[in-house]
Coordinates of C-alpha atoms and ligand atoms in Angstrom, one line a residue:
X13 CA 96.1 12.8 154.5
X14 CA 97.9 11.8 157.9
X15 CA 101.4 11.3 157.9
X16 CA 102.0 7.8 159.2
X17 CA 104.7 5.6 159.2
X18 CA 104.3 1.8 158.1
X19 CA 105.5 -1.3 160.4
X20 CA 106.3 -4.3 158.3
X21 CA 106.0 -7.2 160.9
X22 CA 108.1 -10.4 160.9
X23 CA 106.2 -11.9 163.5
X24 CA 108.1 -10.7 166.6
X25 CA 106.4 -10.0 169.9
X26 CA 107.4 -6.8 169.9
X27 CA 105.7 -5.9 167.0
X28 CA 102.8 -4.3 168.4
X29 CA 105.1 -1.9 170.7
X30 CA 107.0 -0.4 168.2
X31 CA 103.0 1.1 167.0
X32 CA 102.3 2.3 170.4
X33 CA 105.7 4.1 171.1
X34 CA 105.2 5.6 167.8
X35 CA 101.5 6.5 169.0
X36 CA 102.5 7.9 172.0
X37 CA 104.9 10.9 170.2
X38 CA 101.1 11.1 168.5
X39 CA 102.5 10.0 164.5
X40 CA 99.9 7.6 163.1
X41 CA 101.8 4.3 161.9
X42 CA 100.1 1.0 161.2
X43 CA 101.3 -2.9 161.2
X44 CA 101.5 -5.1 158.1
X45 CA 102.8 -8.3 157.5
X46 CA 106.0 -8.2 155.8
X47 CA 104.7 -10.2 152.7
X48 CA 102.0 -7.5 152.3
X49 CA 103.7 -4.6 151.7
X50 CA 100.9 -2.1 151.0
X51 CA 101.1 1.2 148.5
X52 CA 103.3 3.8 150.1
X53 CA 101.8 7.0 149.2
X54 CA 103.1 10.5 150.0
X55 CA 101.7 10.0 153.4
X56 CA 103.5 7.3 154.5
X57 CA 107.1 9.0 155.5
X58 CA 109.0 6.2 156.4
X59 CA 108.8 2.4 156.9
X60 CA 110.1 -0.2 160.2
X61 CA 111.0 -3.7 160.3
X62 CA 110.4 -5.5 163.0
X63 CA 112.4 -8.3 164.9
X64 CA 111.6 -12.2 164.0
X65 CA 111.7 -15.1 165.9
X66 CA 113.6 -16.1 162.6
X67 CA 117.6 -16.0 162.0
X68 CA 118.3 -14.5 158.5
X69 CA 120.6 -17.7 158.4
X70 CA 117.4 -19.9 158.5
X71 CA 116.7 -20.5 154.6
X72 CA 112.8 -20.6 155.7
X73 CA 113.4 -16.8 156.8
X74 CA 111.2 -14.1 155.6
X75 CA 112.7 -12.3 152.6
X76 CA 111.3 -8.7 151.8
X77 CA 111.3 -6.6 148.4
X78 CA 112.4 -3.6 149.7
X79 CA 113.1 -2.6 146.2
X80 CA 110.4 0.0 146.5
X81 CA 111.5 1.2 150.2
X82 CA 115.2 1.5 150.8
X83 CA 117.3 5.0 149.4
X84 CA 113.5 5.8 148.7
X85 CA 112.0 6.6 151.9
X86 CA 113.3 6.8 155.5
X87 CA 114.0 2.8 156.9
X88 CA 114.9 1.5 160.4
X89 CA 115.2 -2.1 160.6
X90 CA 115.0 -3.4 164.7
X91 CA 116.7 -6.6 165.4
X92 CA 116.1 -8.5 162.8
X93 CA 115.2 -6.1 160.4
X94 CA 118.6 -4.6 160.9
X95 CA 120.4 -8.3 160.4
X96 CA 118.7 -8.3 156.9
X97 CA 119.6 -5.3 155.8
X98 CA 122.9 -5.7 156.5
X99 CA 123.2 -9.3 155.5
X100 CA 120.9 -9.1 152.4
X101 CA 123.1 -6.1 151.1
X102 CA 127.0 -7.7 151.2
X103 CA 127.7 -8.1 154.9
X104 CA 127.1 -11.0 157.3
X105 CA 125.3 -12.7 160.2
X106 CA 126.5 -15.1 162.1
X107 CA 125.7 -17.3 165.3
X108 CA 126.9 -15.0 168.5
X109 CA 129.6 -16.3 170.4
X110 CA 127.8 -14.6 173.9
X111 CA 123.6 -14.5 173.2
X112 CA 122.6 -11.7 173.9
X113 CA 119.3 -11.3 175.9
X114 CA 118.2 -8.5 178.3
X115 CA 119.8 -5.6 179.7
X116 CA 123.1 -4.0 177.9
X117 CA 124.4 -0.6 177.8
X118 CA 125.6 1.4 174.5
X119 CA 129.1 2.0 175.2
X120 CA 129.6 4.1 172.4
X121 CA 127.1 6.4 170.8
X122 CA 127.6 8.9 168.3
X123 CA 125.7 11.9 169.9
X124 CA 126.0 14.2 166.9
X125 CA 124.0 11.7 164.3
X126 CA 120.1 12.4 163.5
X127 CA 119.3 8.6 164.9
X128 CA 121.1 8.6 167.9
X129 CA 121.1 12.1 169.3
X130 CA 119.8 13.3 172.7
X131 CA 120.7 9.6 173.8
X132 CA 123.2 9.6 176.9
X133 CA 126.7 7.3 176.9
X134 CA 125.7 4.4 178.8
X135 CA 122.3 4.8 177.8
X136 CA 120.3 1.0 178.7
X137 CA 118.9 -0.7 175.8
X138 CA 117.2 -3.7 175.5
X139 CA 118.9 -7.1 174.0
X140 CA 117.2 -10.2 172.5
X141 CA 119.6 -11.7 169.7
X142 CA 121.0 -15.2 169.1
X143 CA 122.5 -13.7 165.9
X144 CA 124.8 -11.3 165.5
X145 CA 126.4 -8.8 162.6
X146 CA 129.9 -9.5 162.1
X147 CA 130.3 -7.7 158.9
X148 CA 128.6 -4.5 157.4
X149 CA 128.8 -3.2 154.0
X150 CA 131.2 -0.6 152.7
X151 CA 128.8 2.3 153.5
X152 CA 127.1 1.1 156.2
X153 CA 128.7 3.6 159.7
X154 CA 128.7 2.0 163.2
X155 CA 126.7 4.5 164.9
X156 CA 126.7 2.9 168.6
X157 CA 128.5 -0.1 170.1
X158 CA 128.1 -2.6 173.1
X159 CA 130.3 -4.5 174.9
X160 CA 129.7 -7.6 173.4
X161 CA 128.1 -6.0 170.1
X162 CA 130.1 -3.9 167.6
X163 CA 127.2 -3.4 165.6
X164 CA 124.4 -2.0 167.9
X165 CA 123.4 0.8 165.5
X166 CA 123.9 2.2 161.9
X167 CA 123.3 4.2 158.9
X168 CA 123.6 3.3 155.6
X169 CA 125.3 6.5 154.3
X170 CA 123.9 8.5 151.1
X171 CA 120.1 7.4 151.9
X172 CA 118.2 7.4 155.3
X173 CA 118.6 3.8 156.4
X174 CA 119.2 2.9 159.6
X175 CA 119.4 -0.5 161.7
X176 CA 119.4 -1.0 165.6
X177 CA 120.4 -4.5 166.9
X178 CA 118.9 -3.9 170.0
X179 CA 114.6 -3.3 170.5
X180 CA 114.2 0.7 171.5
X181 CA 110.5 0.0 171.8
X182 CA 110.6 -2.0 174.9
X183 CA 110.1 0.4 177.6
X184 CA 113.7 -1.0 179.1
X185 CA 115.7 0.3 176.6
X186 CA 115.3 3.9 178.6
X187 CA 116.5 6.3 175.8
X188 CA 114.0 3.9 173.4
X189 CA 111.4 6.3 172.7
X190 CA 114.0 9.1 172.0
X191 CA 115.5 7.1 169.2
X192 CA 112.4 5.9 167.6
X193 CA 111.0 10.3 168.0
X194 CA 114.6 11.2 166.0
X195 CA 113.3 8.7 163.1
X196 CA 109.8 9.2 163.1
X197 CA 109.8 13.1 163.6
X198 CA 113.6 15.1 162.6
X199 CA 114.3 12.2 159.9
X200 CA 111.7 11.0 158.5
X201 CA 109.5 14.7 158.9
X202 CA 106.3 13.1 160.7
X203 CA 103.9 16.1 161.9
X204 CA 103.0 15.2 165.2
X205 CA 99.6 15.8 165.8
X206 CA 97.5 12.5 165.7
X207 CA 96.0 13.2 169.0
X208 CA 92.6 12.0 170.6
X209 CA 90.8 15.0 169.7
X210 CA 92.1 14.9 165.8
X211 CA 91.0 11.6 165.9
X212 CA 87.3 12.2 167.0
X213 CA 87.4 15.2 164.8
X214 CA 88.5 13.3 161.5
X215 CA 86.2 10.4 162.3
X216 CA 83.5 12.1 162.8
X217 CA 83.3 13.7 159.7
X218 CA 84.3 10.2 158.2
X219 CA 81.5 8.4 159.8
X220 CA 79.2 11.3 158.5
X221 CA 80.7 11.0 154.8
X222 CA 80.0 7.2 154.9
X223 CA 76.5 7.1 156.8
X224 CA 75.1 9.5 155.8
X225 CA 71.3 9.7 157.0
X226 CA 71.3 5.7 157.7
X227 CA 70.4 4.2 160.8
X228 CA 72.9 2.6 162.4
X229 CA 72.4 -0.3 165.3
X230 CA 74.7 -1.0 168.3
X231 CA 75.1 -3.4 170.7
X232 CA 76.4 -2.1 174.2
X233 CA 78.3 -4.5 176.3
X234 CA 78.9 -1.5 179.3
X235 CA 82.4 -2.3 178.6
X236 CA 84.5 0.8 177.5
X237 CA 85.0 -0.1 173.6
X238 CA 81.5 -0.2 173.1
X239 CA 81.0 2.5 174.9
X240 CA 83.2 4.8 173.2
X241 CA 82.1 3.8 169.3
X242 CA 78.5 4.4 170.4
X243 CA 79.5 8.1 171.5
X244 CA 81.5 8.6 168.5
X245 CA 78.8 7.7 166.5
X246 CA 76.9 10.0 168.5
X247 CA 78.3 12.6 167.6
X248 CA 78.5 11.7 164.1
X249 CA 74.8 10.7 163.4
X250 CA 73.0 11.3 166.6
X251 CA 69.5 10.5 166.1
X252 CA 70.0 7.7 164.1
X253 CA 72.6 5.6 166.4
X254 CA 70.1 2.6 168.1
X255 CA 71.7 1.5 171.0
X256 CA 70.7 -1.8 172.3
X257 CA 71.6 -2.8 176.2
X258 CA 70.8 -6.6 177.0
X259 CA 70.2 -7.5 180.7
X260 CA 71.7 -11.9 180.2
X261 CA 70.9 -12.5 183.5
X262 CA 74.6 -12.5 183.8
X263 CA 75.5 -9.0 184.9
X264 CA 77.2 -7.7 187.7
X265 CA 75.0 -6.5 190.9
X266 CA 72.3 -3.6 189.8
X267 CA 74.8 -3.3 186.8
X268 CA 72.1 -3.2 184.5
X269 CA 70.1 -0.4 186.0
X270 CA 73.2 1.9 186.1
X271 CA 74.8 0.9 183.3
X272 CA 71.6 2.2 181.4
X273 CA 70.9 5.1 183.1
X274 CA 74.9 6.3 183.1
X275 CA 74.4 5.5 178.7
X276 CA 71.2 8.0 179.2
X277 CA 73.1 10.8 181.0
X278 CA 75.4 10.5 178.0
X279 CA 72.2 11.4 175.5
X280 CA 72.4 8.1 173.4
X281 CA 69.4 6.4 172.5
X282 CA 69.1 3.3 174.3
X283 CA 67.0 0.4 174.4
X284 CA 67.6 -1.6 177.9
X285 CA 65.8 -5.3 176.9
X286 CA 65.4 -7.6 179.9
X287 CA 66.3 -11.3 178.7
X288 CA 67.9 -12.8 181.8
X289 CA 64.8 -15.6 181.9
X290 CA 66.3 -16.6 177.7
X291 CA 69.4 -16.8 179.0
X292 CA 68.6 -18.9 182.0
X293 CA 66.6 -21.4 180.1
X294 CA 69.3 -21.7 177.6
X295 CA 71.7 -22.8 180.1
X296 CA 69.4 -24.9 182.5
X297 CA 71.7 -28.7 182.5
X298 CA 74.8 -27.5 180.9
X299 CA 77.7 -27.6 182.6
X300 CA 80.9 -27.9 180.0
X301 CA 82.2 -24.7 179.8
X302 CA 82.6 -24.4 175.9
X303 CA 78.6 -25.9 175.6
X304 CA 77.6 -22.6 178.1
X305 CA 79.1 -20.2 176.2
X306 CA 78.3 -21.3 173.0
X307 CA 74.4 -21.1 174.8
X308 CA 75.1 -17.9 175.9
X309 CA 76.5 -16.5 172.7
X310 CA 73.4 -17.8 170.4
X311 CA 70.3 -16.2 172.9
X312 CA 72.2 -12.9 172.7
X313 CA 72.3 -13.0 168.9
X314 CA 68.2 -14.5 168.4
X315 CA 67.7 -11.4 171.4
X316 CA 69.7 -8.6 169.6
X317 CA 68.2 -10.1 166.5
X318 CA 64.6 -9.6 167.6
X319 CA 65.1 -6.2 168.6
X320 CA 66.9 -5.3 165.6
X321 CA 63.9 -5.9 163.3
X322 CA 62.2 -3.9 165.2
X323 CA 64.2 -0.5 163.9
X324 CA 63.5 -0.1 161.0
X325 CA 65.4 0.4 158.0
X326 CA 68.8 -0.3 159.8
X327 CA 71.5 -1.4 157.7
X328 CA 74.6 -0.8 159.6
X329 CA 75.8 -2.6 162.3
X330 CA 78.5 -0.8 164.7
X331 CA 81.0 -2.8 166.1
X332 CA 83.8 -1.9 169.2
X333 CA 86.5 -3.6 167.1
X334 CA 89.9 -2.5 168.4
X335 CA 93.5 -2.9 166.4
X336 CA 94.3 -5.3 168.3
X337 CA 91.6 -7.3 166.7
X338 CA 92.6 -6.3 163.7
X339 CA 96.3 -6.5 162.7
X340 CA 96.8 -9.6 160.9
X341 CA 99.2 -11.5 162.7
X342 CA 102.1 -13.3 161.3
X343 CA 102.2 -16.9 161.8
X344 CA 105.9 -18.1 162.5
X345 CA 104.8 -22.1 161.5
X346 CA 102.3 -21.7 159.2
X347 CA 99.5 -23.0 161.3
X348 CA 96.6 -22.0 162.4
X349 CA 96.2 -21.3 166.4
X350 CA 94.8 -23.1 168.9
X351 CA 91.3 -22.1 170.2
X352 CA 91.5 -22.1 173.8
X353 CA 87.9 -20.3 174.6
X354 CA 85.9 -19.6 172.1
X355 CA 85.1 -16.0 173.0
X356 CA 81.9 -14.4 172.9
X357 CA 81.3 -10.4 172.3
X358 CA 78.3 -8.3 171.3
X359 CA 80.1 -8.0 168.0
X360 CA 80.9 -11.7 166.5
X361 CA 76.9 -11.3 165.1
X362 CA 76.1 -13.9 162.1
X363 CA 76.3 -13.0 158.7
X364 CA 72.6 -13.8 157.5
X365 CA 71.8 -10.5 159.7
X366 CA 72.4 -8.7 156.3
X367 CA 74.0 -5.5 158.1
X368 CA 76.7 -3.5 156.9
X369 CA 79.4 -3.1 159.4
X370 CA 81.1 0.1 160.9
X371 CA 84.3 -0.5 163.1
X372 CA 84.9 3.2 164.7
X373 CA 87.8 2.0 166.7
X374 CA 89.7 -0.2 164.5
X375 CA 92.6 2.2 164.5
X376 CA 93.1 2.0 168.6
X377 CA 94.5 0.3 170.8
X378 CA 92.7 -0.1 174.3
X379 CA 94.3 2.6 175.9
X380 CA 93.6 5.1 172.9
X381 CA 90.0 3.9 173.3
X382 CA 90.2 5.4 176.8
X383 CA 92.1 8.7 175.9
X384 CA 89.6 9.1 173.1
X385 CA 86.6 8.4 175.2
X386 CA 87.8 11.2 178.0
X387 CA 88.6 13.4 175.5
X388 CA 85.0 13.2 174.6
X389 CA 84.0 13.6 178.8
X390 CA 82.6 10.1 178.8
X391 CA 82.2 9.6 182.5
X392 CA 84.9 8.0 184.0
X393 CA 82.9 5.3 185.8
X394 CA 82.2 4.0 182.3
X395 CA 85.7 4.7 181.0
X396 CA 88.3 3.1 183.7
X397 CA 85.7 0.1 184.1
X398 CA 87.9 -3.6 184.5
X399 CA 87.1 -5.3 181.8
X400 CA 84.1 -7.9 182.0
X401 CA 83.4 -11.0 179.9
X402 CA 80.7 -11.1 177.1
X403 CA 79.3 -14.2 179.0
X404 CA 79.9 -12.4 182.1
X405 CA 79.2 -14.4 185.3
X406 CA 78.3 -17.1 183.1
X407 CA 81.5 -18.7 183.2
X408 CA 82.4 -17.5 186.8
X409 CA 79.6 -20.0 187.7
X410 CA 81.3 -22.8 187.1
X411 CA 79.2 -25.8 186.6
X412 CA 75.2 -25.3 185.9
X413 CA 74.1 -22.1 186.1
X414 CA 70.9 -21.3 187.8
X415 CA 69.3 -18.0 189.0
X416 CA 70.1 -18.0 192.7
X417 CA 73.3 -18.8 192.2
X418 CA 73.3 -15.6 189.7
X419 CA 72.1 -13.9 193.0
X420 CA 74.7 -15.5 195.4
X421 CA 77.7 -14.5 193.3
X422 CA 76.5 -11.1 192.2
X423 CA 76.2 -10.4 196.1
X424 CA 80.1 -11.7 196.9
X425 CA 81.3 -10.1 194.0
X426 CA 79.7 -6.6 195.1
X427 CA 81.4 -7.1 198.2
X428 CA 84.6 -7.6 196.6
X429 CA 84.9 -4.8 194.1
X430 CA 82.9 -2.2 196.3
X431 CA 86.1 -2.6 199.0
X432 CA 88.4 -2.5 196.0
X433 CA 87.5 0.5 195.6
X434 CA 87.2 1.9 199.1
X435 CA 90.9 1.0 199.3
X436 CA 91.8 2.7 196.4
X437 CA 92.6 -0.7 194.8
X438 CA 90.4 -0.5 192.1
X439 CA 92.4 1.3 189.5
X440 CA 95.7 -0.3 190.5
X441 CA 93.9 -3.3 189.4
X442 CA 93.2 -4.7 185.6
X443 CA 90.2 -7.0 186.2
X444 CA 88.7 -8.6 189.3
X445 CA 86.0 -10.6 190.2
X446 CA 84.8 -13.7 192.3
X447 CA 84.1 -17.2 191.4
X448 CA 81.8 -19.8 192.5
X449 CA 83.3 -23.0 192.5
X450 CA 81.6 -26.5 192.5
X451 CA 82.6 -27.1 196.3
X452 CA 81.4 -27.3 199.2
X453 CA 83.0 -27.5 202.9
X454 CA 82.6 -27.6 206.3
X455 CA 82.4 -25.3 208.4
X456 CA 81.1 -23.7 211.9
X457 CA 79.2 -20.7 212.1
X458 CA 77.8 -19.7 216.3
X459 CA 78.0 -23.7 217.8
X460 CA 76.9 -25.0 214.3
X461 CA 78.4 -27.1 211.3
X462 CA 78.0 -25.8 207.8
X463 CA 78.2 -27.3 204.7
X464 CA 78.1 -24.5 202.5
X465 CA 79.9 -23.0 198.8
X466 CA 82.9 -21.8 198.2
X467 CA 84.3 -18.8 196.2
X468 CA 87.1 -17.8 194.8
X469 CA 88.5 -14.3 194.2
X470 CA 90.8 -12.9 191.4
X471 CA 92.7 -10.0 191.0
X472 CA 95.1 -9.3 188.2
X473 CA 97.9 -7.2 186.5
X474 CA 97.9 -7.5 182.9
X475 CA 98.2 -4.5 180.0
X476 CA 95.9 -6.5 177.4
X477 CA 94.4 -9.5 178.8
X478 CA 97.2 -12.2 177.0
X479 CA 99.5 -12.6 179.9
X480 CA 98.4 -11.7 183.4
X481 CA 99.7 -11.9 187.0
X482 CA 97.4 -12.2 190.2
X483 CA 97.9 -8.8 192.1
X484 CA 99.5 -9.0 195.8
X485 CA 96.3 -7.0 197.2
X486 CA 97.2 -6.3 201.0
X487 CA 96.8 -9.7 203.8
X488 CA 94.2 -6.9 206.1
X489 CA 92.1 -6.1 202.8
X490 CA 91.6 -10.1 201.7
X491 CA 91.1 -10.8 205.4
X492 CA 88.8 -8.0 205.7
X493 CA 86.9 -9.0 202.6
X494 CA 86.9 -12.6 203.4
X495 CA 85.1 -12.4 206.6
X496 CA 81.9 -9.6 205.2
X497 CA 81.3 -12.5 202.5
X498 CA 81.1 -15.0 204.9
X499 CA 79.3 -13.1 207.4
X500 CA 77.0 -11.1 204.6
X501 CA 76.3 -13.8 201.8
X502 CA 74.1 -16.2 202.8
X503 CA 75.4 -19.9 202.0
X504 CA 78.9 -19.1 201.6
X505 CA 81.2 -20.6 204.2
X506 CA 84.8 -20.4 202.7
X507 CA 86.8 -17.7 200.3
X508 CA 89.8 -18.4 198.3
X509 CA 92.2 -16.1 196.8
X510 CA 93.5 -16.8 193.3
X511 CA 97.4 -16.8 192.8
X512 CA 97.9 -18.2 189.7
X513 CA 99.6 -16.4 186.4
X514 CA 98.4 -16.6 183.1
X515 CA 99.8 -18.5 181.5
X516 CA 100.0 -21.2 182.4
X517 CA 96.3 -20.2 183.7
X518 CA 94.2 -18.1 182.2
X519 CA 92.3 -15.6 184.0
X520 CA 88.6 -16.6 183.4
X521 CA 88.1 -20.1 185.2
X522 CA 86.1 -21.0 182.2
Ligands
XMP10 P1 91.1 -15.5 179.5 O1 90.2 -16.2 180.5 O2 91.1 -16.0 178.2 O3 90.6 -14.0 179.4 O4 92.5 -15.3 180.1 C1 91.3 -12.9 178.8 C2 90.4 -11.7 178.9 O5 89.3 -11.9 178.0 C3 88.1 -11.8 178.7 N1 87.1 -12.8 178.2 C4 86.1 -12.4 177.4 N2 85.7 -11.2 176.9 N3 84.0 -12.3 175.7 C5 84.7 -11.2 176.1 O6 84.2 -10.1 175.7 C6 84.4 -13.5 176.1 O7 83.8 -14.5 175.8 C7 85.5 -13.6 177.0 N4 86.1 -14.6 177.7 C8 87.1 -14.1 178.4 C9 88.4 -12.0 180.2 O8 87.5 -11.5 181.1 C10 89.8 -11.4 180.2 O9 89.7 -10.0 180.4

C-alpha cells in the first residue's frame, strides 16, 4: 500500500495546506477530523495536528486520544497541535503577553536535529498565536526559538514527537516546506513517489478491479474535473465510458461545438444532446436568482435522465468530485453553514436514478487534477480552461433570461476572453467573464442618443474559488476591449469593469 501520512484537523484554515505541501514532496497524506481518528495501518508512517481556532485553555477545546499515536509513530503537532501536546503532557499554555501574528524569524535553530536541519538562522516563519508555551515537560528539547517565543520548536526526546509553534505550511514561512520534507521523508521514512503518473497507473487498475465489464455513464461539464475522470475512465474501461455533453442554452460562444469535437479528438465516446430550447422554457418569467438555478439544475437532471435510459444496462454513474469536496470539515460552533448559492454541477444527480457512483478524483486537489490530466496529454485548451459555472451564463444574465440575450452576452463575452488571450492575460487570470446587468443608459452613437444595456466584466485572482480578488488587467486592454463591445455588439452602449473582492462579494453576480 502507499505510504501516507494522516492529518488530524482541528478546524484551522490551514488545514488544507499542510496536505498539499505534503503532496507537492509527492507523499500521499489525507485530512481527518480530529474526533475520527481512523485505523493507522503500516502504511500510514506518521500523523499531524493541525492548528485550531481554539486555545487549549478553552475547556470546549478539542481533546484527542493520542493514546494509539504518540512514542508509536512519528507526530508533529503545528500550532495548536504543538500547545496540546505540550500542555496535555505536564507543561503549560498561557495567554501571550505580545500576540503573535505574521512574519517572525527563528533566531535560534538547532541545524544538526532531523526536524530542523537544512533550515538557515534567521530563517522566516509564519506566526498566528494568541497563546503561547511557557512551560515544556522534562523531556521535551527547545529545538528553535524567536524573539518573542522561546518555544518555536521541539522534540519530545526518546520517541519521534515533535511540535512547531509557528505554521511551516504557509508558503511565508520560506524554509516551511523543508521542515515538513525532514518529517515526512528522513523521520518518518515516507517513499516519495506519489506522482501524477503512479496515480493514473494505480487508478486505473483500481477502476478496472471495481468496474469490471459495466458500463459506466458521465456527465461532461467541459470543465477540467470532468474532463479528466472521463479520460481516466478511458483508459480504464474504454468502450464502456458514455459520455454525455448537454448544450443548456447557457454555454459560452460556439463552446458547444468545440468543446465536443476537442472530447472526440481525445477518443471518448460522446453523446452532444442539444436542450438549449428545455432550458429556455424552464426559465421563461423567473428572475430570483435562487428560483433560476434551481430551474436550471432540475432540466439538466430530467435531460441527462432521459438520455441515460437510453444506455443500456448502466449502473455507474462517474462523478468529477475533487478532495476538496470531500474532506469533512470541522465545524468550530457546531452549526451547520450558511447556504449562500445553492450550487449546481453535473454531479449533484438525485438519488431515485438508482446508479452506483464512481468518484475518480476524490483524492485531488484542483491542481493535481491538472497535473494528472497533462500527464495523460489532455489538450491543454481543455486543461488550463477558467473555470465556468454549472448554470453557466444563466446567472450572468441577471434578471429573465431569454434567448437573445443568450446571444448578446455570448457575443461580449467572446470579445472579452478572445483579447484575454491575445494579451497573454488569459493564464494569469483565474476566471473571467461578462455580465449583463438589468440597466440601461444613455448614450450617443454618430449624432444619435441610445438607450441601450449595459455589461459588466470580471476578472479575478483566486487559488480555489473561496476568496478571490478582481485582477488589475492593464487601463489600454479594458479600454481597448471596451470600445470593440460597444462598437461590435449590437445593443450595448456602456461596459463596466468589476473591482470588488470576494468576500465581501462573491464572484458570480448570482
Ligand atoms: P461564487 O459566485 O460563489 O463562485 O463566488 C465561486 C466559484 O464557483 C463557481 N460557481 C459554480 N460552479 N456550479 C458550478 O459548477 C454552480 O452552480 C456555481 N455557482 C458558482 C463560480 O463560477 C466560481 O468559480
Amino acid at each position: 500500500m502507499q505510504d501516507m501520512i494522516v492529518i488530524l484537523d482541528f478546524g484551522s484554515q490551514y488545514t488544507q495546506l499542510i496536505a498539499r505541501r505534503i503532496r507537492e514532496i509527492n507523499v500521499y497524506c489525507e485530512i481527518h477530523p480530529w474526533n475520527k481518528i481512523p485505523e493507522l495501518g503500516s502504511h500510514v508512517k506518521g500523523v499531524i495536528l493541525s492548528g485550531s481556532p481554539f486555545s487549549t485553555r478553552d475547556p470546549k477545546a478539542p481533546q484527542p486520544d493520542l493514546s494509539k499515536i504518540k512514542g508509536k509513530i512519528p507526530l508533529l503537532g503545528i500550532c495548536f497541535g504543538a500547545q496540546y501536546m505540550a500542555q496535555h503532557f505536564g507543561g503549560e499554555v498561557l495567554p501571550s503577553t505580545i500576540r503573535e501574528y505574521g512574519r517572525a524569524m527563528l533566531s535560534s535553530v538547532d541545524h544538526q536535529h532531523p526536524l530542523t536541519q537544512g533550515m538557515n538562522a534567521n530563517t522566516q516563519v509564519w506566526m498566528s498565536h494568541g497563546d503561547t508555551i511557557k512551560v515544556v515537560p522534562a523531556n521535551y528539547r527547545i529545538l528553535a526559538s524567536t524573539k518573542d517565543v522561546e518555544v518555536a520548536a521541539y522534540h519530545i526526546e526518546g520517541e519521534d514527537s515533535f511540535g512547531v509553534q509557528f505554521h511551516p505550511e504557509v508558503y511565508h514561512s520560506t524554509e516551511g516546506s523543508r521542515l515538513i520534507s525532514n518529517f515526512v521523508i528522513n523521520i518518518a521514512g515516507c517513499a516519495p513517489n506519489w506522482t501524477p503518473d503512479s496515480f493514473v497507473e494505480s487508478t486505473v487498475k483500481q477502476l478496472q478491479e471495481k468496474l469490471g465489464n459495466d458500463k459506466v455513464i458521465l456527465g461532461l461539464s467541459g470543465g477540467v474535473d470532468s474532463s479528466v475522470a472521463a479520460l481516466l475512465l478511458h483508459k480504464a474501461i474504454a468502450k464502456n465510458l458514455y459520455c454525455i455533453f448537454v448544450d443548456n442554452g447557457l454555454l459560452r460562444k460556439n463552446e458547444f461545438d468545440s468543446v465536443l469535437d476537442s472530447y472526440r479528438e481525445m477518443g471518448l465516446q460522446v453523446k452532444g444532446v442539444r436542450a438549449a430550447q428545455q432550458f429556455y422554457a424552464a426559465l421563461k418569467g423567473k428572475t430570483d436568482p435562487e428560483e433560476k438555478r434551481k430551474a436550471i439544475g432540475k432540466v439538466f437532471i430530467d435531460v441527462f435522465d432521459a438520455e441515460s435510459h437510453l444506455i443500456e444496462d448502466a449502473n455507474w454513474l462517474a462523478q468529477g468530485t475533487i478532495y476538496p469536496d470531500v474532506i469533512e470539515s470541522v465545524s468550530v460552533d457546531g452549526g451547520p453553514s450558511q447556504t449562500i448559492k445553492s450550487h449546481h454541477n453535473v454531479g449533484g444527480l438525485p438519488d431515485y436514478m438508482k446508479l452506483k457512483i464512481v468518484e475518480p478524483l476524490r483524492l485531488l486537489f484542483k491542481d493535481e487534477v491538472r497535473r494528472v490530466g497533462r500527464s495523460m496529454n489532455m489538450p491543454e485548451n481543455i486543461l488550463n480552461r477558467h473555470p465556468f459555472p454549472g448554470p453557466g451564463l444563466g446567472i450572468r444574465i441577471l434578471g429573465e433570461v431569454t434567448e437573445e440575450k443568450v446571444r448578446t452576452l455570448q457575443e461580449v463575452d467572446a470579445i472579452f476572453i478572445d483579447g484575454l488571450k491575445e494579451h497573454g492575460h488569459y493564464d494569469e487570470v483565474w476566471q473571467a467573464g461578462a455580465i449583463l446587468l438589468p440597466v440601461q443608459s444613455v448614450g450617443v452613437m454618430g449624432d444619435e442618443r441610445t438607450y441601450e444595456n449595459a455589461v459588466a466584466l470580471r476578472a479575478v485572482s483566486s487559488t480555489d474559488g473561496m476568496t478571490a480578488d478582481w485582477c488589475h488587467l492593464p487601463y489600454d486592454f479594458l479600454a481597448n476591449t471596451s470600445s470593440k463591445i460597444i462598437n461590435q455588439v449590437k445593443g450595448v452602449n456602456r461596459v463596466t469593469y468589476d473591482i470588488s473582492s470576494k468576500p465581501p462579494a462573491t464572484i458570480e453576480w448570482e
